[in-house]
Tab-separated table of C-alpha atoms in Angstrom:
chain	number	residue	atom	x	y	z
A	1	UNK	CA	0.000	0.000	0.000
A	2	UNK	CA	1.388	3.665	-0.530
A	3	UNK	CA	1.718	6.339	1.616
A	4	UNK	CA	0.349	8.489	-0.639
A	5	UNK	CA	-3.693	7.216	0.172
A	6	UNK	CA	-3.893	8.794	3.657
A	7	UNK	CA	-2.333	11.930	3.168
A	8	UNK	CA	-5.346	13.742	2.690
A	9	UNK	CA	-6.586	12.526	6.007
A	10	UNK	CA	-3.561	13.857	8.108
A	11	UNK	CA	-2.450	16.934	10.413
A	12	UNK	CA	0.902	17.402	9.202
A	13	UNK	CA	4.227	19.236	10.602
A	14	UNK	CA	5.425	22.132	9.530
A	15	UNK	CA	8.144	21.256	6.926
A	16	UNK	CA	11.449	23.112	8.125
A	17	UNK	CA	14.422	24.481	6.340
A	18	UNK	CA	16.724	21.751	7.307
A	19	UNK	CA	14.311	18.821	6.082
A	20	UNK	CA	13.994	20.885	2.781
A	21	UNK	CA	18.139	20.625	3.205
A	22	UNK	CA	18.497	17.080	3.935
A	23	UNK	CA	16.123	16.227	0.700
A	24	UNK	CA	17.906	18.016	-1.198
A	25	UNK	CA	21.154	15.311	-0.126
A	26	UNK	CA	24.297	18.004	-0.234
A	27	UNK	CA	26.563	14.450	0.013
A	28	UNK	CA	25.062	13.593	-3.275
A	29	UNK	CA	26.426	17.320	-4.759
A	30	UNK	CA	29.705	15.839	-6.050
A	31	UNK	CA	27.833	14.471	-8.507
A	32	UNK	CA	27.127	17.518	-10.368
A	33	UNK	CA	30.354	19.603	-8.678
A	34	UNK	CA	32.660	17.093	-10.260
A	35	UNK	CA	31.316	16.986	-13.962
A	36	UNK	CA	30.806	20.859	-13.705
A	37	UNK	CA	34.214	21.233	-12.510
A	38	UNK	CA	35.467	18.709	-15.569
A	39	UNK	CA	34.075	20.884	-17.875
A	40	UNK	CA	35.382	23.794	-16.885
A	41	UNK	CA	39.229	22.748	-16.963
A	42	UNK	CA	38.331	21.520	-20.205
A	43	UNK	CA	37.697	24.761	-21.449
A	44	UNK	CA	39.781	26.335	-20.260
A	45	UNK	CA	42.807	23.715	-21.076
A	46	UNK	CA	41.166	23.761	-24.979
A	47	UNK	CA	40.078	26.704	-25.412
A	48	UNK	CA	41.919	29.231	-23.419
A	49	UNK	CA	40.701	31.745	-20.768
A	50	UNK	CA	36.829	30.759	-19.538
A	51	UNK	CA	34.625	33.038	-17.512
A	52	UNK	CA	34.798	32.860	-13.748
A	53	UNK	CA	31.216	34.081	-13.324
A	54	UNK	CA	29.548	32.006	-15.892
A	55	UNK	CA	31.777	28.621	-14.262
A	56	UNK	CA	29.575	30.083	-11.368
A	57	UNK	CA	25.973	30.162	-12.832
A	58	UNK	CA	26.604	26.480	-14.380
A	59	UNK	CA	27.780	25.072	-11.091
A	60	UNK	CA	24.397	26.300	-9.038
A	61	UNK	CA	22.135	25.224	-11.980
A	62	UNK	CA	23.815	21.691	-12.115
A	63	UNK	CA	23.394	21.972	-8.112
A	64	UNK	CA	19.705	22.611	-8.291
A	65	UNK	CA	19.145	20.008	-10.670
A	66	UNK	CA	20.853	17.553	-8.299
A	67	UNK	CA	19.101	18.597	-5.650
A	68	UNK	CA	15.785	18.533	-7.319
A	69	UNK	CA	16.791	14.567	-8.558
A	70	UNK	CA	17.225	13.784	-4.610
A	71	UNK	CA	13.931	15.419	-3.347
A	72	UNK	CA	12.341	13.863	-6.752
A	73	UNK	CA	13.389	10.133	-6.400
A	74	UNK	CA	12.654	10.964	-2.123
A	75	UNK	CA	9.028	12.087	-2.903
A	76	UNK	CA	7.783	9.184	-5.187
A	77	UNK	CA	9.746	6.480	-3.110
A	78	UNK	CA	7.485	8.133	-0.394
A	79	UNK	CA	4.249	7.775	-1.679
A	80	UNK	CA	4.577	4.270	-3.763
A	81	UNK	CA	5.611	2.703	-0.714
A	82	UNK	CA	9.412	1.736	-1.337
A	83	UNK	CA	10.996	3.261	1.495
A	84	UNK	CA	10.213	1.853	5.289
A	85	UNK	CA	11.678	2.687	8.667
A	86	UNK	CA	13.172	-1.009	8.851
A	87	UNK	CA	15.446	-0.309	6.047
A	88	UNK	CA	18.897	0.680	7.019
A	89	UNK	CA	18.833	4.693	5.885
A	90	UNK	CA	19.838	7.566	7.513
A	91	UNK	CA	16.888	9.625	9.002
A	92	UNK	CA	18.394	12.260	7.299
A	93	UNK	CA	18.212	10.476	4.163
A	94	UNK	CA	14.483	9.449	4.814
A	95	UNK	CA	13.089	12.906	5.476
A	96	UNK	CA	9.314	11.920	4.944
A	97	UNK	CA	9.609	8.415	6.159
A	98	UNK	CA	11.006	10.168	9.534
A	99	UNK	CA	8.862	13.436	10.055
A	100	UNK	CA	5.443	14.127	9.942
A	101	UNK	CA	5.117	16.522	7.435
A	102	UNK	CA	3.051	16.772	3.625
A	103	UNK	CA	4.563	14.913	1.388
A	104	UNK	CA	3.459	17.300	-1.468
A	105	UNK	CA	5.798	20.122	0.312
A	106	UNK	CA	9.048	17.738	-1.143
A	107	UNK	CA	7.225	17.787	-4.676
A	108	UNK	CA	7.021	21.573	-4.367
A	109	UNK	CA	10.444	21.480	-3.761
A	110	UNK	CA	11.434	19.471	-6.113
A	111	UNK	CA	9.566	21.506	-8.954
A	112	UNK	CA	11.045	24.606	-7.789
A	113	UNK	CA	14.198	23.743	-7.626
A	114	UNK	CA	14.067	23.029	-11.235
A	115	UNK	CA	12.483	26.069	-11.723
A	116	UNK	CA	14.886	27.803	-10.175
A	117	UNK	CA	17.910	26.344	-12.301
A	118	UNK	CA	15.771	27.193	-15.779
A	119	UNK	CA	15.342	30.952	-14.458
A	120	UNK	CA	19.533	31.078	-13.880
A	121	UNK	CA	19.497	29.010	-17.270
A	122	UNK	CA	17.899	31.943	-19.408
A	123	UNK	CA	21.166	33.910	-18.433
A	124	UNK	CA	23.215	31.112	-19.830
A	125	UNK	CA	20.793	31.144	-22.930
A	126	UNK	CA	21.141	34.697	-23.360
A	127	UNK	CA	24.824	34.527	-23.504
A	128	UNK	CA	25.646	31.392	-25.609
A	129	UNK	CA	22.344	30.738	-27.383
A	130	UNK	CA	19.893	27.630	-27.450
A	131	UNK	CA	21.818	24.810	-27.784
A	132	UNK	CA	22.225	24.575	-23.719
A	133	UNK	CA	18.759	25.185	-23.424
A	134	UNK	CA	17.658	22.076	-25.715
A	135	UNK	CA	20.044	19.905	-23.806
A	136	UNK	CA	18.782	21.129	-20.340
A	137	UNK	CA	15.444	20.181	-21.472
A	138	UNK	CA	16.395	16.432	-22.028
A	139	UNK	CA	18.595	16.447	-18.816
A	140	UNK	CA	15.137	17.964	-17.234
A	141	UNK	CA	12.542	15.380	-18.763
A	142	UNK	CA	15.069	12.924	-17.458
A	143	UNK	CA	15.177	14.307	-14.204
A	144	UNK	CA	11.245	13.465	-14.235
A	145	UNK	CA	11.151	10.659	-15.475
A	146	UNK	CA	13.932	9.085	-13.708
A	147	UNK	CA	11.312	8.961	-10.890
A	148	UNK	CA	7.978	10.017	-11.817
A	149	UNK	CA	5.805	7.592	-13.732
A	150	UNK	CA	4.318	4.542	-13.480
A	151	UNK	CA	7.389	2.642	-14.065
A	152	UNK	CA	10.072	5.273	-13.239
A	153	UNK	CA	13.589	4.916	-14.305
A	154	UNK	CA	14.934	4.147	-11.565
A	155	UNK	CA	13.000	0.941	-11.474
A	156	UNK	CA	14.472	0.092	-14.257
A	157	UNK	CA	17.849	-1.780	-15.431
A	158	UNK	CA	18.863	1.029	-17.224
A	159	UNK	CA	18.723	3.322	-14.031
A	160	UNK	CA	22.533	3.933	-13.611
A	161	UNK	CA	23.408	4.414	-17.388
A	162	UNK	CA	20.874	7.063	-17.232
A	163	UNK	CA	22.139	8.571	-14.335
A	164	UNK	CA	25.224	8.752	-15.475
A	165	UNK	CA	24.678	10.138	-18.834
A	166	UNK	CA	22.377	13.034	-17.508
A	167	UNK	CA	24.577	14.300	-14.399
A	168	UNK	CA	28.123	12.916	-15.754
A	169	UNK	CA	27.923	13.104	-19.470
A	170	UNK	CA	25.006	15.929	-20.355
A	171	UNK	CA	26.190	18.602	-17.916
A	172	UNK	CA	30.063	18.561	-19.299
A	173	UNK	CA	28.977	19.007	-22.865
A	174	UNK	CA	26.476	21.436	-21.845
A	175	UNK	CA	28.986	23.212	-19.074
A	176	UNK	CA	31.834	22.564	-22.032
A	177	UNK	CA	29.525	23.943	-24.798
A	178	UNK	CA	28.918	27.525	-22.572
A	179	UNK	CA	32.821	28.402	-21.677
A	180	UNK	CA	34.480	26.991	-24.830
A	181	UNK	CA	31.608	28.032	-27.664
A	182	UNK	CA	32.108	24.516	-29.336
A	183	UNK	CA	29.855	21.390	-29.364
A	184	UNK	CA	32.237	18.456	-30.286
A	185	UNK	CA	31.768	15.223	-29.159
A	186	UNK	CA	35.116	14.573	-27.606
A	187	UNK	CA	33.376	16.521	-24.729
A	188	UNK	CA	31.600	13.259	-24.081
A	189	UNK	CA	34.788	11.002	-24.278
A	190	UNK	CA	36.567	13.879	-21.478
A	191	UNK	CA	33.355	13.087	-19.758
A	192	UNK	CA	33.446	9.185	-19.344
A	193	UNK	CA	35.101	9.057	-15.829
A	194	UNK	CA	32.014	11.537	-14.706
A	195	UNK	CA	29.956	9.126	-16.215
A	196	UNK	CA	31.594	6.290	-14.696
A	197	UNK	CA	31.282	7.912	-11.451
A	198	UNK	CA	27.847	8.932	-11.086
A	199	UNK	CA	26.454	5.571	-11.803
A	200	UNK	CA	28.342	3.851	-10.136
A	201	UNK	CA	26.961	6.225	-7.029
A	202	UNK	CA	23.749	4.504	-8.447
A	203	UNK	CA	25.170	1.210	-8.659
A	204	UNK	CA	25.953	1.178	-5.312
A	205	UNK	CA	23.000	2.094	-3.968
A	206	UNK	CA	21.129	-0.235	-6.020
A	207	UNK	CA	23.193	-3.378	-4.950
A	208	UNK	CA	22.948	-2.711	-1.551
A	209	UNK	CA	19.158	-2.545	-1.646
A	210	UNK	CA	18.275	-5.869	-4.065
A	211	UNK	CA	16.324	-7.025	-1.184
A	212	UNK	CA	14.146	-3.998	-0.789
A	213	UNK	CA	14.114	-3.129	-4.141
A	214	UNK	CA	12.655	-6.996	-5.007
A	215	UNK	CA	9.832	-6.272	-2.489
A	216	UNK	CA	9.285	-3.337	-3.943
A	217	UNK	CA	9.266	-4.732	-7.763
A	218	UNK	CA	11.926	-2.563	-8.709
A	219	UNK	CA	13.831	-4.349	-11.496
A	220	UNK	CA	17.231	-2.538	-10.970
A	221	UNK	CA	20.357	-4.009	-12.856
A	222	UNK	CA	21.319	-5.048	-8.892
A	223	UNK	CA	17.983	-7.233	-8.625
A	224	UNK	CA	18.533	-8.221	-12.626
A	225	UNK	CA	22.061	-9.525	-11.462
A	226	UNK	CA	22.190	-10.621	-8.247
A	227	UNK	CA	24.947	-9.879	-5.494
A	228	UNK	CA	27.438	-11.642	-6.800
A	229	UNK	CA	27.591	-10.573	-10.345
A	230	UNK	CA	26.542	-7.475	-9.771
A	231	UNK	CA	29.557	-6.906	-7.169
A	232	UNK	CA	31.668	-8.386	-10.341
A	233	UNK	CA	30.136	-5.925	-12.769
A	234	UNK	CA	30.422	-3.228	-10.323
A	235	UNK	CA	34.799	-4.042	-9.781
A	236	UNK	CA	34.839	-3.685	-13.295
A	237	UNK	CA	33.264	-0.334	-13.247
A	238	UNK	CA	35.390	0.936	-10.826
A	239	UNK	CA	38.924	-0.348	-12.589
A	240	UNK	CA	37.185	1.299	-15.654
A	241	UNK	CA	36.457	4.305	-14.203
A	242	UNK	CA	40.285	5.061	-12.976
A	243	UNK	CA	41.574	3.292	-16.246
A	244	UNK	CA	39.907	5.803	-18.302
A	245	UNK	CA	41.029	8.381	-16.169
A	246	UNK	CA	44.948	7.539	-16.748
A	247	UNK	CA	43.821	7.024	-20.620
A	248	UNK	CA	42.337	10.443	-21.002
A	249	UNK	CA	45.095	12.522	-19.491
A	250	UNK	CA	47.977	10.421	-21.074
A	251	UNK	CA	46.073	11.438	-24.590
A	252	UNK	CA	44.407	14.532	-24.049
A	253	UNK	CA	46.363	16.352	-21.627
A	254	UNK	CA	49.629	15.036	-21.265
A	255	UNK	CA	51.010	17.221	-18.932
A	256	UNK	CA	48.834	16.959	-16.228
A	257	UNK	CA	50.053	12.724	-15.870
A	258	UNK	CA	52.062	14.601	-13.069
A	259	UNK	CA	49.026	14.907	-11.189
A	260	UNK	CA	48.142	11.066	-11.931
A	261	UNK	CA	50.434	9.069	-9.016
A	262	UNK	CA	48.729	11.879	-6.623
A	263	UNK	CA	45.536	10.535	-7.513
A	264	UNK	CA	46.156	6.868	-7.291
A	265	UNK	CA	48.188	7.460	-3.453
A	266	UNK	CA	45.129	9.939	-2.069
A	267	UNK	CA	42.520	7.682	-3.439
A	268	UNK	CA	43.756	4.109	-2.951
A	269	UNK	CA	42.514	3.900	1.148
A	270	UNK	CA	38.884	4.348	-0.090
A	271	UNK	CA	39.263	2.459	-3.362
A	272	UNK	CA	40.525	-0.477	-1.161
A	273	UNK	CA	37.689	-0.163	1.478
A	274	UNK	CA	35.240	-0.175	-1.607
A	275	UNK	CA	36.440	-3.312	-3.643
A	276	UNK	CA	35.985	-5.022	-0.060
A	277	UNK	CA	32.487	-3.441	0.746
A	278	UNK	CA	30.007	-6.719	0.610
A	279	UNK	CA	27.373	-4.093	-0.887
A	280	UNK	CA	25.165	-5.646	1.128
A	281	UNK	CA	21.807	-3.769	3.478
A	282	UNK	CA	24.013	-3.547	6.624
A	283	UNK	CA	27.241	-2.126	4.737
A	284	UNK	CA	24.962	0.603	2.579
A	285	UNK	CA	25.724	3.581	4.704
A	286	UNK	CA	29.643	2.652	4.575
A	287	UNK	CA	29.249	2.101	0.757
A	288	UNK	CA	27.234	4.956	-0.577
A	289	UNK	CA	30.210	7.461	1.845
A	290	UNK	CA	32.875	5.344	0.165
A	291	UNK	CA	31.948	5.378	-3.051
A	292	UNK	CA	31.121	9.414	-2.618
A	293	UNK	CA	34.424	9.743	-1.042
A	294	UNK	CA	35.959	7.832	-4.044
A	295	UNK	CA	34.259	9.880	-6.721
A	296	UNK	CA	35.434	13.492	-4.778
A	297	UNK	CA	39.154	11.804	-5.170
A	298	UNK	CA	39.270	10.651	-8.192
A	299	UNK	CA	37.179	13.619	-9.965
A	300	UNK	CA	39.357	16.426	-8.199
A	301	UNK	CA	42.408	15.034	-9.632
A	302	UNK	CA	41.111	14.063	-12.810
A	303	UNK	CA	40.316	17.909	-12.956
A	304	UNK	CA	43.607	19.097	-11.681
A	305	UNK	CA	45.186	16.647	-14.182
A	306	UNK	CA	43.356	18.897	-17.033
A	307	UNK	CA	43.849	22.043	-15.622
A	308	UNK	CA	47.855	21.690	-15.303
A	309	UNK	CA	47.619	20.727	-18.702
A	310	UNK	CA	47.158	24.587	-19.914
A	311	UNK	CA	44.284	26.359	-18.485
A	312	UNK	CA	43.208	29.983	-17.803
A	313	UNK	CA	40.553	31.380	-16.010
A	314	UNK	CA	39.450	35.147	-16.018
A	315	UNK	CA	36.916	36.846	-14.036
């Protein structure tokens, strides 16, 4: 049964500015800091000096989108019925399984949020045209329908591929598009260990809750899988991910493979924990920390990689 049939028949709580904070998941942000960030030392190591300002506006939009993904994916995991106190989650990260507030509030906030990051979008539009405008729109009716629906994405097998593409691969050739003027699809090969990243944040997530997600008949890759092969499938993603990382700055921007032994020292303690996370219920606040901590690593140097390459930034 859903939560969603008695909440017309309820005195609720006043919905506070720190529940509107934890919905909105700031531990998740990485995921759009990092492929913002990516995008901007590719400009500026391709295409000279980039605009401080505008790097600005493009990291709060990709921000609010984020945000508006968490509180999204929060709400209609609220009302359907998938979330329940005897999972293991975070009150924090359960704001309407935990509080007695309307459950339409997070939908409000969800929408405006999005709002929000299409009002500091018509700046963007203004100053480089409608091409980031056309691919906002698909990263927004992804947004949606990565939760809304009858069959939402994120029930889906698909879930972290499209994840991954929308927050690691559409916001660097959007971001890149802005600060360098030019739409080339190499953008999206500089943009595979964002990718990588993001769904494997997904990934993890997913694999830890097979259980909950089966009772819930969520048909995640995780649940598609199983444990064991998904834990398989998921080692490969992560030697993939820092693989592609070395490949891409060896190729691209060979003078920032200073910066790669750096990343491998700083990052190998949480790498290690990862690989030897079970991904199971009772490990899923360890793994979804590890795996954020992981991405942070891993995408900062990838970025300072770029940036020693040859980058400028004015303001």
């Amino acid at each position: 049964m859903t939560n969603a049939n008695n909440q017309d028949k309820q005195s609720f709580g006043r919905f506070t500015l720190t529940m509107a904070c934890n919905l909105a998941a700031p531990h998740t942000w990485p995921a759009a800091i990092l492929p913002t960030s990516v995008a901007v030392a590719c400009a500026a190591a391709t295409g000279g000096t980039v605009s401080f300002s505008m790097s600005c506006v493009l990291l709060a939009i990709c921000i609010l989108m984020q945000s508006s993904v968490n509180t999204f994916n929060d709400y209609y995991d609220y009302v359907k019925g998938a979330d329940s106190i005897d999972d293991d989650v975070d009150p924090s990260d359960a704001v309407l399984l935990y509080n007695n507030v309307n459950p339409r509030s997070a939908l409000a906030l969800a929408v405006g949020l999005l709002i929000t990051a299409f009002a500091l979008g018509i700046y963007v539009i203004w100053q480089a045209g409608i091409i980031p405008l056309i691919i906002g729109i698909i990263g927004a009716v992804f947004v949606v329908l990565y939760s809304a629906g009858k069959t939402p994405i994120s029930y889906l097998p698909i879930g972290e591929v499209v994840s991954g593409m929308v927050m690691g691969g559409l916001i660097p050739l959007a971001c890149y598009y802005v600060l360098s003027g030019s739409l080339t699809p190499v953008a999206l090969l500089w943009a595979l260990p964002e990718i990588l990243g993001v769904g494997l944040i997904m990934f993890t997530n997913n694999t830890c809750d097979i259980e909950k997600d089966i009772d819930a008949n969520r048909h995640t890759l995780s649940v598609v899988l199983g444990r064991e092969k998904a834990r398989r499938a998921y080692h490969a993603v992560l030697y993939t991910w820092i693989i592609a990382i070395v490949v891409l700055v060896a190729f691209y921007f060979t003078k920032g493979v200073i910066a790669l032994p750096f990343m491998i020292l700083s990052a190998y303690p949480m790498l290690k924990a990862l690989l030897a996370n079970p991904l199971a219920p009772q490990s899923r606040q360890a793994a979804m920390s590890q795996v954020c901590c992981v991405n942070i690593a891993l995408g900062a140097w990838y970025t300072a990689a770029i940036f020693a390459s040859n980058a400028a930034i004015m303001l």
